[in-house]
């Protein structure tokens, strides 16, 4: 069996208990991805339930203000449930249903993936349990309630740092105890094979739409595609279609927290080294003995010490570039996009907006930057208010 | 026969596990001697990992305590080197692949051989991925223990065929509460493995007392007890060695005299 390598990265570094589950998943996925009925059903859900295609919006005021390249925003924030996470979740929950599973479990950081999973589970009559780090349940209290409203059980994970990586570990442990009726809906392009491939394939709709929509509007390819990167699902979804188009620069924006030279960041490519964790070989923030570092970002969704293996390989081969963006820069961009375009981006997506502000002004006026706005920022309003010292109660 | 499989020659083997450096390296050192005194046939020493994805809460907490107390891979290698002069039974390291990979698999296997580690158990390095560590283990004569689980099904045969030292049979006793059924799963797993190999089969995960150990020893070549011991260490800390000794002795006696099935 091909075990899902992206250059030297990827693989299946998981306990024996889970090996048959991932092998079965890989086989079933190969079978269903080629099935016309499955694809018709998924495409109908994406169109009529999630609201695809999402818009590609010309941010004219932002373009004028920055005075350089034309800025387009890929509006994943307008999807049902408010982020790109629904693309992958509808695919995986439908796949789980076809596989005869009756229960789905998932990790979540900011809560976007948890909400999307709870939503799809409600729609497709699946039992649903979500694992969320205790710190994140506090940062994103509204999303916890939202998931419960959708019928999911939310488990607060207290181990380790109580953030996304601990939620992933807890979900893996849960899966190992119950695989017969349960599918693990992994939320990012990470983990053991076949997850990085499955998630990428279900998210690749973002890049396909960007290419087609931009071609209709401008008759050409973008010069730069920008997306934020935690595990990297919206970024790989945005990049994948353009990997063969060498003229298109692909830039992932990772969370530098309080700065890449401080201990409080989650900038995996800037500070990480190659390691093996959560089922995959990739880059991780860790110490000299391979202990995973307690990372930090204002964004719960980017607060992860690793990056998906396909991104690690895009970095190794030089096809994509990864840049760090700090909390301060992201918060500025959060406010900037809100005031300039009337669009409140997720704090995750604001990392990509921040980097566009750095480069667009230096680019030519006939060049094009596409920013994937992976999610909407409603969930972040209270946290940003607190960050700015505003005493606000949810 | 290897030194590890030789340890199964005097009847059923008792294989305790402790997390290295929990709550301190000096307690670990005392525990190793106490476990030998209690009759351990092989000892597994866990190198603590920040994010042990295959462990339950008891060993997760032990790993956190050990790391907080400053335990590192190098310090554990030093400790093994020190006790090796007086402890003759096989000693194994159990850890996740990342601490080994980041240390450098070749360097790690070499150091293990140098200080007297006989084998490695790496729960997140399944059969398909183990080659990258196995080459170095073989070069230095350190045995890489294979694991099989109730979910391995047809994988059991290929894993068992290539096994060395002993086969770690993962049971999930206690997690689902269906002790008998899972005991049966472990039993049939072992029967399957035995059709293709002479490698001894030891059962671990969830064995918490002498009665269960006795049950398992009816059909397994060895019994691995981890969390139950680590729990005692967590409870008594610096004072744990005498408590661990009493508990381990009880398990050893149960394992040595399994009732006939």
PDB file of N, CA and C in Angstrom, chain A residues 81-171:
ATOM      1  N   UNK A  81     -21.932  27.935   7.989  1.00  0.00           N
ATOM      2  CA  UNK A  81     -21.129  27.758   9.209  1.00  0.00           C
ATOM      3  C   UNK A  81     -19.936  28.714   9.279  1.00  0.00           C
ATOM      4  N   UNK A  82     -19.732  29.517   8.250  1.00  0.00           N
ATOM      5  CA  UNK A  82     -18.806  30.633   8.377  1.00  0.00           C
ATOM      6  C   UNK A  82     -17.345  30.393   8.094  1.00  0.00           C
ATOM      7  N   UNK A  83     -17.017  29.258   7.500  1.00  0.00           N
ATOM      8  CA  UNK A  83     -15.613  29.071   7.136  1.00  0.00           C
ATOM      9  C   UNK A  83     -15.474  27.980   6.076  1.00  0.00           C
ATOM     10  N   UNK A  84     -14.229  27.814   5.628  1.00  0.00           N
ATOM     11  CA  UNK A  84     -13.930  26.780   4.626  1.00  0.00           C
ATOM     12  C   UNK A  84     -14.088  25.375   5.193  1.00  0.00           C
ATOM     13  N   UNK A  85     -14.161  25.233   6.500  1.00  0.00           N
ATOM     14  CA  UNK A  85     -14.175  23.905   7.123  1.00  0.00           C
ATOM     15  C   UNK A  85     -15.318  23.038   6.601  1.00  0.00           C
ATOM     16  N   UNK A  86     -16.416  23.650   6.216  1.00  0.00           N
ATOM     17  CA  UNK A  86     -17.583  22.896   5.758  1.00  0.00           C
ATOM     18  C   UNK A  86     -17.274  22.067   4.497  1.00  0.00           C
ATOM     19  N   UNK A  87     -16.354  22.549   3.652  1.00  0.00           N
ATOM     20  CA  UNK A  87     -16.020  21.822   2.405  1.00  0.00           C
ATOM     21  C   UNK A  87     -15.546  20.410   2.715  1.00  0.00           C
ATOM     22  N   UNK A  88     -14.597  20.335   3.627  1.00  0.00           N
ATOM     23  CA  UNK A  88     -14.007  19.052   4.020  1.00  0.00           C
ATOM     24  C   UNK A  88     -14.998  18.205   4.807  1.00  0.00           C
ATOM     25  N   UNK A  89     -15.731  18.874   5.686  1.00  0.00           N
ATOM     26  CA  UNK A  89     -16.625  18.145   6.582  1.00  0.00           C
ATOM     27  C   UNK A  89     -17.764  17.473   5.808  1.00  0.00           C
ATOM     28  N   UNK A  90     -18.344  18.178   4.856  1.00  0.00           N
ATOM     29  CA  UNK A  90     -19.432  17.563   4.076  1.00  0.00           C
ATOM     30  C   UNK A  90     -18.899  16.336   3.340  1.00  0.00           C
ATOM     31  N   UNK A  91     -17.690  16.459   2.791  1.00  0.00           N
ATOM     32  CA  UNK A  91     -17.080  15.315   2.103  1.00  0.00           C
ATOM     33  C   UNK A  91     -16.834  14.154   3.038  1.00  0.00           C
ATOM     34  N   UNK A  92     -16.217  14.432   4.184  1.00  0.00           N
ATOM     35  CA  UNK A  92     -15.859  13.340   5.095  1.00  0.00           C
ATOM     36  C   UNK A  92     -17.074  12.705   5.776  1.00  0.00           C
ATOM     37  N   UNK A  93     -18.053  13.511   6.152  1.00  0.00           N
ATOM     38  CA  UNK A  93     -19.208  12.924   6.835  1.00  0.00           C
ATOM     39  C   UNK A  93     -20.030  12.099   5.840  1.00  0.00           C
ATOM     40  N   UNK A  94     -20.105  12.586   4.598  1.00  0.00           N
ATOM     41  CA  UNK A  94     -20.792  11.792   3.567  1.00  0.00           C
ATOM     42  C   UNK A  94     -20.050  10.472   3.336  1.00  0.00           C
ATOM     43  N   UNK A  95     -18.724  10.555   3.300  1.00  0.00           N
ATOM     44  CA  UNK A  95     -17.899   9.347   3.147  1.00  0.00           C
ATOM     45  C   UNK A  95     -18.129   8.384   4.318  1.00  0.00           C
ATOM     46  N   UNK A  96     -18.165   8.940   5.529  1.00  0.00           N
ATOM     47  CA  UNK A  96     -18.386   8.119   6.729  1.00  0.00           C
ATOM     48  C   UNK A  96     -19.736   7.408   6.644  1.00  0.00           C
ATOM     49  N   UNK A  97     -20.714   8.135   6.170  1.00  0.00           N
ATOM     50  CA  UNK A  97     -22.060   7.585   6.018  1.00  0.00           C
ATOM     51  C   UNK A  97     -22.032   6.409   5.026  1.00  0.00           C
ATOM     52  N   UNK A  98     -21.347   6.614   3.905  1.00  0.00           N
ATOM     53  CA  UNK A  98     -21.240   5.551   2.889  1.00  0.00           C
ATOM     54  C   UNK A  98     -20.508   4.331   3.453  1.00  0.00           C
ATOM     55  N   UNK A  99     -19.574   4.585   4.372  1.00  0.00           N
ATOM     56  CA  UNK A  99     -18.808   3.499   4.980  1.00  0.00           C
ATOM     57  C   UNK A  99     -19.608   2.779   6.064  1.00  0.00           C
ATOM     58  N   UNK A 100     -20.807   3.264   6.331  1.00  0.00           N
ATOM     59  CA  UNK A 100     -21.654   2.608   7.326  1.00  0.00           C
ATOM     60  C   UNK A 100     -21.398   3.053   8.757  1.00  0.00           C
ATOM     61  N   UNK A 101     -20.656   4.145   8.931  1.00  0.00           N
ATOM     62  CA  UNK A 101     -20.413   4.657  10.283  1.00  0.00           C
ATOM     63  C   UNK A 101     -21.655   5.398  10.780  1.00  0.00           C
ATOM     64  N   UNK A 102     -21.823   5.390  12.098  1.00  0.00           N
ATOM     65  CA  UNK A 102     -22.987   6.077  12.671  1.00  0.00           C
ATOM     66  C   UNK A 102     -22.582   7.183  13.634  1.00  0.00           C
ATOM     67  N   UNK A 103     -21.272   7.322  13.830  1.00  0.00           N
ATOM     68  CA  UNK A 103     -20.800   8.293  14.816  1.00  0.00           C
ATOM     69  C   UNK A 103     -19.558   8.975  14.259  1.00  0.00           C
ATOM     70  N   UNK A 104     -19.491  10.317  14.421  1.00  0.00           N
ATOM     71  CA  UNK A 104     -18.281  11.037  14.021  1.00  0.00           C
ATOM     72  C   UNK A 104     -17.696  11.770  15.224  1.00  0.00           C
ATOM     73  N   UNK A 105     -16.376  11.834  15.258  1.00  0.00           N
ATOM     74  CA  UNK A 105     -15.682  12.589  16.298  1.00  0.00           C
ATOM     75  C   UNK A 105     -14.713  13.543  15.609  1.00  0.00           C
ATOM     76  N   UNK A 106     -14.411  14.647  16.258  1.00  0.00           N
ATOM     77  CA  UNK A 106     -13.491  15.607  15.652  1.00  0.00           C
ATOM     78  C   UNK A 106     -12.835  16.457  16.723  1.00  0.00           C
ATOM     79  N   UNK A 107     -11.623  16.946  16.376  1.00  0.00           N
ATOM     80  CA  UNK A 107     -10.956  17.938  17.208  1.00  0.00           C
ATOM     81  C   UNK A 107     -11.381  19.313  16.719  1.00  0.00           C
ATOM     82  N   UNK A 108     -11.239  20.305  17.554  1.00  0.00           N
ATOM     83  CA  UNK A 108     -11.397  21.659  17.034  1.00  0.00           C
ATOM     84  C   UNK A 108     -10.531  22.623  17.826  1.00  0.00           C
ATOM     85  N   UNK A 109     -10.070  23.678  17.137  1.00  0.00           N
ATOM     86  CA  UNK A 109      -9.247  24.696  17.797  1.00  0.00           C
ATOM     87  C   UNK A 109     -10.137  25.891  18.064  1.00  0.00           C
ATOM     88  N   UNK A 110     -10.341  26.703  17.044  1.00  0.00           N
ATOM     89  CA  UNK A 110     -11.193  27.882  17.192  1.00  0.00           C
ATOM     90  C   UNK A 110     -12.663  27.503  17.342  1.00  0.00           C
ATOM     91  N   UNK A 111     -12.987  26.295  16.927  1.00  0.00           N
ATOM     92  CA  UNK A 111     -14.381  25.865  17.003  1.00  0.00           C
ATOM     93  C   UNK A 111     -15.029  25.798  15.636  1.00  0.00           C
ATOM     94  N   UNK A 112     -14.350  26.335  14.613  1.00  0.00           N
ATOM     95  CA  UNK A 112     -14.956  26.347  13.274  1.00  0.00           C
ATOM     96  C   UNK A 112     -15.130  24.930  12.729  1.00  0.00           C
ATOM     97  N   UNK A 113     -14.104  24.114  12.901  1.00  0.00           N
ATOM     98  CA  UNK A 113     -14.212  22.734  12.412  1.00  0.00           C
ATOM     99  C   UNK A 113     -15.218  21.947  13.246  1.00  0.00           C
ATOM    100  N   UNK A 114     -15.249  22.213  14.544  1.00  0.00           N
ATOM    101  CA  UNK A 114     -16.215  21.539  15.406  1.00  0.00           C
ATOM    102  C   UNK A 114     -17.647  21.900  15.037  1.00  0.00           C
ATOM    103  N   UNK A 115     -17.870  23.179  14.781  1.00  0.00           N
ATOM    104  CA  UNK A 115     -19.213  23.631  14.396  1.00  0.00           C
ATOM    105  C   UNK A 115     -19.597  23.007  13.049  1.00  0.00           C
ATOM    106  N   UNK A 116     -18.666  23.002  12.111  1.00  0.00           N
ATOM    107  CA  UNK A 116     -18.957  22.427  10.794  1.00  0.00           C
ATOM    108  C   UNK A 116     -19.281  20.938  10.919  1.00  0.00           C
ATOM    109  N   UNK A 117     -18.496  20.223  11.755  1.00  0.00           N
ATOM    110  CA  UNK A 117     -18.732  18.786  11.924  1.00  0.00           C
ATOM    111  C   UNK A 117     -20.080  18.531  12.599  1.00  0.00           C
ATOM    112  N   UNK A 118     -20.372  19.312  13.626  1.00  0.00           N
ATOM    113  CA  UNK A 118     -21.657  19.163  14.324  1.00  0.00           C
ATOM    114  C   UNK A 118     -22.817  19.440  13.363  1.00  0.00           C
ATOM    115  N   UNK A 119     -22.611  20.398  12.476  1.00  0.00           N
ATOM    116  CA  UNK A 119     -23.630  20.759  11.483  1.00  0.00           C
ATOM    117  C   UNK A 119     -23.889  19.593  10.518  1.00  0.00           C
ATOM    118  N   UNK A 120     -22.800  19.064   9.953  1.00  0.00           N
ATOM    119  CA  UNK A 120     -22.947  17.962   8.992  1.00  0.00           C
ATOM    120  C   UNK A 120     -23.515  16.724   9.676  1.00  0.00           C
ATOM    121  N   UNK A 121     -23.138  16.520  10.938  1.00  0.00           N
ATOM    122  CA  UNK A 121     -23.643  15.363  11.677  1.00  0.00           C
ATOM    123  C   UNK A 121     -25.147  15.497  11.908  1.00  0.00           C
ATOM    124  N   UNK A 122     -25.578  16.726  12.220  1.00  0.00           N
ATOM    125  CA  UNK A 122     -27.016  16.953  12.410  1.00  0.00           C
ATOM    126  C   UNK A 122     -27.746  16.678  11.097  1.00  0.00           C
ATOM    127  N   UNK A 123     -27.180  17.179  10.013  1.00  0.00           N
ATOM    128  CA  UNK A 123     -27.802  17.017   8.694  1.00  0.00           C
ATOM    129  C   UNK A 123     -27.901  15.547   8.297  1.00  0.00           C
ATOM    130  N   UNK A 124     -26.836  14.799   8.574  1.00  0.00           N
ATOM    131  CA  UNK A 124     -26.786  13.417   8.077  1.00  0.00           C
ATOM    132  C   UNK A 124     -27.086  12.383   9.170  1.00  0.00           C
ATOM    133  N   UNK A 125     -27.675  12.844  10.267  1.00  0.00           N
ATOM    134  CA  UNK A 125     -28.107  11.937  11.332  1.00  0.00           C
ATOM    135  C   UNK A 125     -26.991  11.092  11.920  1.00  0.00           C
ATOM    136  N   UNK A 126     -25.905  11.734  12.254  1.00  0.00           N
ATOM    137  CA  UNK A 126     -24.802  11.011  12.876  1.00  0.00           C
ATOM    138  C   UNK A 126     -24.659  11.493  14.319  1.00  0.00           C
ATOM    139  N   UNK A 127     -24.255  10.570  15.174  1.00  0.00           N
ATOM    140  CA  UNK A 127     -23.901  10.956  16.536  1.00  0.00           C
ATOM    141  C   UNK A 127     -22.596  11.747  16.432  1.00  0.00           C
ATOM    142  N   UNK A 128     -22.416  12.776  17.277  1.00  0.00           N
ATOM    143  CA  UNK A 128     -21.240  13.635  17.101  1.00  0.00           C
ATOM    144  C   UNK A 128     -20.618  14.034  18.440  1.00  0.00           C
ATOM    145  N   UNK A 129     -19.309  13.820  18.556  1.00  0.00           N
ATOM    146  CA  UNK A 129     -18.589  14.268  19.750  1.00  0.00           C
ATOM    147  C   UNK A 129     -17.364  15.070  19.331  1.00  0.00           C
ATOM    148  N   UNK A 130     -17.214  16.236  19.973  1.00  0.00           N
ATOM    149  CA  UNK A 130     -16.143  17.155  19.607  1.00  0.00           C
ATOM    150  C   UNK A 130     -15.180  17.305  20.783  1.00  0.00           C
ATOM    151  N   UNK A 131     -13.879  17.281  20.484  1.00  0.00           N
ATOM    152  CA  UNK A 131     -12.849  17.456  21.508  1.00  0.00           C
ATOM    153  C   UNK A 131     -12.198  18.816  21.308  1.00  0.00           C
ATOM    154  N   UNK A 132     -12.188  19.592  22.381  1.00  0.00           N
ATOM    155  CA  UNK A 132     -11.693  20.974  22.293  1.00  0.00           C
ATOM    156  C   UNK A 132     -10.863  21.273  23.533  1.00  0.00           C
ATOM    157  N   UNK A 133      -9.688  21.846  23.336  1.00  0.00           N
ATOM    158  CA  UNK A 133      -8.827  22.191  24.464  1.00  0.00           C
ATOM    159  C   UNK A 133      -9.541  23.148  25.400  1.00  0.00           C
ATOM    160  N   UNK A 134      -9.304  22.968  26.693  1.00  0.00           N
ATOM    161  CA  UNK A 134     -10.039  23.762  27.681  1.00  0.00           C
ATOM    162  C   UNK A 134      -9.797  25.256  27.510  1.00  0.00           C
ATOM    163  N   UNK A 135      -8.547  25.587  27.115  1.00  0.00           N
ATOM    164  CA  UNK A 135      -8.252  27.009  26.922  1.00  0.00           C
ATOM    165  C   UNK A 135      -9.080  27.585  25.773  1.00  0.00           C
ATOM    166  N   UNK A 136      -9.235  26.760  24.714  1.00  0.00           N
ATOM    167  CA  UNK A 136     -10.013  27.204  23.559  1.00  0.00           C
ATOM    168  C   UNK A 136     -11.505  27.289  23.866  1.00  0.00           C
ATOM    169  N   UNK A 137     -11.994  26.421  24.765  1.00  0.00           N
ATOM    170  CA  UNK A 137     -13.418  26.508  25.113  1.00  0.00           C
ATOM    171  C   UNK A 137     -13.700  27.838  25.814  1.00  0.00           C
ATOM    172  N   UNK A 138     -12.650  28.366  26.455  1.00  0.00           N
ATOM    173  CA  UNK A 138     -12.822  29.673  27.097  1.00  0.00           C
ATOM    174  C   UNK A 138     -12.701  30.806  26.082  1.00  0.00           C
ATOM    175  N   UNK A 139     -11.696  30.672  25.158  1.00  0.00           N
ATOM    176  CA  UNK A 139     -11.525  31.708  24.145  1.00  0.00           C
ATOM    177  C   UNK A 139     -12.715  31.762  23.191  1.00  0.00           C
ATOM    178  N   UNK A 140     -13.359  30.603  22.987  1.00  0.00           N
ATOM    179  CA  UNK A 140     -14.409  30.491  21.972  1.00  0.00           C
ATOM    180  C   UNK A 140     -15.683  29.897  22.582  1.00  0.00           C
ATOM    181  N   UNK A 141     -16.127  30.515  23.693  1.00  0.00           N
ATOM    182  CA  UNK A 141     -17.266  29.972  24.438  1.00  0.00           C
ATOM    183  C   UNK A 141     -18.537  29.877  23.588  1.00  0.00           C
ATOM    184  N   UNK A 142     -18.738  30.861  22.714  1.00  0.00           N
ATOM    185  CA  UNK A 142     -19.944  30.854  21.876  1.00  0.00           C
ATOM    186  C   UNK A 142     -19.990  29.635  20.965  1.00  0.00           C
ATOM    187  N   UNK A 143     -18.829  29.271  20.430  1.00  0.00           N
ATOM    188  CA  UNK A 143     -18.794  28.110  19.540  1.00  0.00           C
ATOM    189  C   UNK A 143     -19.100  26.807  20.273  1.00  0.00           C
ATOM    190  N   UNK A 144     -18.730  26.734  21.560  1.00  0.00           N
ATOM    191  CA  UNK A 144     -19.059  25.547  22.348  1.00  0.00           C
ATOM    192  C   UNK A 144     -20.581  25.416  22.419  1.00  0.00           C
ATOM    193  N   UNK A 145     -21.222  26.524  22.714  1.00  0.00           N
ATOM    194  CA  UNK A 145     -22.682  26.496  22.812  1.00  0.00           C
ATOM    195  C   UNK A 145     -23.308  26.170  21.458  1.00  0.00           C
ATOM    196  N   UNK A 146     -22.710  26.724  20.411  1.00  0.00           N
ATOM    197  CA  UNK A 146     -23.203  26.487  19.051  1.00  0.00           C
ATOM    198  C   UNK A 146     -23.167  24.983  18.718  1.00  0.00           C
ATOM    199  N   UNK A 147     -22.077  24.336  19.079  1.00  0.00           N
ATOM    200  CA  UNK A 147     -21.947  22.901  18.802  1.00  0.00           C
ATOM    201  C   UNK A 147     -22.985  22.099  19.583  1.00  0.00           C
ATOM    202  N   UNK A 148     -23.178  22.508  20.832  1.00  0.00           N
ATOM    203  CA  UNK A 148     -24.162  21.807  21.664  1.00  0.00           C
ATOM    204  C   UNK A 148     -25.574  22.006  21.108  1.00  0.00           C
ATOM    205  N   UNK A 149     -25.808  23.224  20.628  1.00  0.00           N
ATOM    206  CA  UNK A 149     -27.102  23.538  20.016  1.00  0.00           C
ATOM    207  C   UNK A 149     -27.366  22.623  18.816  1.00  0.00           C
ATOM    208  N   UNK A 150     -26.307  22.282  18.115  1.00  0.00           N
ATOM    209  CA  UNK A 150     -26.418  21.423  16.927  1.00  0.00           C
ATOM    210  C   UNK A 150     -26.505  19.941  17.291  1.00  0.00           C
ATOM    211  N   UNK A 151     -26.477  19.666  18.592  1.00  0.00           N
ATOM    212  CA  UNK A 151     -26.667  18.287  19.033  1.00  0.00           C
ATOM    213  C   UNK A 151     -25.395  17.527  19.341  1.00  0.00           C
ATOM    214  N   UNK A 152     -24.248  18.206  19.299  1.00  0.00           N
ATOM    215  CA  UNK A 152     -22.990  17.514  19.577  1.00  0.00           C
ATOM    216  C   UNK A 152     -22.669  17.547  21.070  1.00  0.00           C
ATOM    217  N   UNK A 153     -21.865  16.575  21.499  1.00  0.00           N
ATOM    218  CA  UNK A 153     -21.327  16.605  22.850  1.00  0.00           C
ATOM    219  C   UNK A 153     -19.922  17.187  22.747  1.00  0.00           C
ATOM    220  N   UNK A 154     -19.617  18.178  23.572  1.00  0.00           N
ATOM    221  CA  UNK A 154     -18.290  18.789  23.526  1.00  0.00           C
ATOM    222  C   UNK A 154     -17.486  18.357  24.751  1.00  0.00           C
ATOM    223  N   UNK A 155     -16.318  17.751  24.505  1.00  0.00           N
ATOM    224  CA  UNK A 155     -15.444  17.336  25.601  1.00  0.00           C
ATOM    225  C   UNK A 155     -14.335  18.368  25.759  1.00  0.00           C
ATOM    226  N   UNK A 156     -14.183  18.878  26.971  1.00  0.00           N
ATOM    227  CA  UNK A 156     -13.107  19.837  27.227  1.00  0.00           C
ATOM    228  C   UNK A 156     -11.833  19.069  27.554  1.00  0.00           C
ATOM    229  N   UNK A 157     -10.785  19.293  26.785  1.00  0.00           N
ATOM    230  CA  UNK A 157      -9.540  18.540  26.950  1.00  0.00           C
ATOM    231  C   UNK A 157      -8.600  19.316  27.871  1.00  0.00           C
ATOM    232  N   UNK A 158      -8.268  18.688  29.001  1.00  0.00           N
ATOM    233  CA  UNK A 158      -7.463  19.399  29.997  1.00  0.00           C
ATOM    234  C   UNK A 158      -5.995  19.006  29.952  1.00  0.00           C
ATOM    235  N   UNK A 159      -5.649  17.956  29.183  1.00  0.00           N
ATOM    236  CA  UNK A 159      -4.259  17.494  29.186  1.00  0.00           C
ATOM    237  C   UNK A 159      -3.360  18.475  28.443  1.00  0.00           C
ATOM    238  N   UNK A 160      -2.066  18.375  28.718  1.00  0.00           N
ATOM    239  CA  UNK A 160      -1.056  19.194  28.033  1.00  0.00           C
ATOM    240  C   UNK A 160      -1.316  20.671  28.191  1.00  0.00           C
ATOM    241  N   UNK A 161      -1.334  21.382  27.049  1.00  0.00           N
ATOM    242  CA  UNK A 161      -1.518  22.829  27.092  1.00  0.00           C
ATOM    243  C   UNK A 161      -2.993  23.211  26.941  1.00  0.00           C
ATOM    244  N   UNK A 162      -3.867  22.209  26.809  1.00  0.00           N
ATOM    245  CA  UNK A 162      -5.301  22.492  26.681  1.00  0.00           C
ATOM    246  C   UNK A 162      -5.646  23.262  25.419  1.00  0.00           C
ATOM    247  N   UNK A 163      -4.892  22.988  24.329  1.00  0.00           N
ATOM    248  CA  UNK A 163      -5.179  23.669  23.056  1.00  0.00           C
ATOM    249  C   UNK A 163      -5.329  22.634  21.939  1.00  0.00           C
ATOM    250  N   UNK A 164      -5.221  23.110  20.702  1.00  0.00           N
ATOM    251  CA  UNK A 164      -5.529  22.279  19.538  1.00  0.00           C
ATOM    252  C   UNK A 164      -4.764  20.957  19.487  1.00  0.00           C
ATOM    253  N   UNK A 165      -3.458  20.990  19.793  1.00  0.00           N
ATOM    254  CA  UNK A 165      -2.693  19.743  19.685  1.00  0.00           C
ATOM    255  C   UNK A 165      -3.205  18.698  20.674  1.00  0.00           C
ATOM    256  N   UNK A 166      -3.633  19.162  21.848  1.00  0.00           N
ATOM    257  CA  UNK A 166      -4.151  18.231  22.854  1.00  0.00           C
ATOM    258  C   UNK A 166      -5.521  17.712  22.449  1.00  0.00           C
ATOM    259  N   UNK A 167      -6.277  18.559  21.729  1.00  0.00           N
ATOM    260  CA  UNK A 167      -7.577  18.126  21.222  1.00  0.00           C
ATOM    261  C   UNK A 167      -7.378  17.031  20.167  1.00  0.00           C
ATOM    262  N   UNK A 168      -6.359  17.197  19.310  1.00  0.00           N
ATOM    263  CA  UNK A 168      -6.059  16.165  18.303  1.00  0.00           C
ATOM    264  C   UNK A 168      -5.664  14.862  19.006  1.00  0.00           C
ATOM    265  N   UNK A 169      -4.771  14.954  19.996  1.00  0.00           N
ATOM    266  CA  UNK A 169      -4.344  13.748  20.720  1.00  0.00           C
ATOM    267  C   UNK A 169      -5.541  13.051  21.362  1.00  0.00           C
ATOM    268  N   UNK A 170      -6.414  13.837  21.985  1.00  0.00           N
ATOM    269  CA  UNK A 170      -7.570  13.258  22.676  1.00  0.00           C
ATOM    270  C   UNK A 170      -8.506  12.574  21.677  1.00  0.00           C
ATOM    271  N   UNK A 171      -8.669  13.168  20.502  1.00  0.00           N
ATOM    272  CA  UNK A 171      -9.557  12.570  19.499  1.00  0.00           C
ATOM    273  C   UNK A 171      -8.952  11.273  18.967  1.00  0.00           C
TER     274      UNK A 171
END
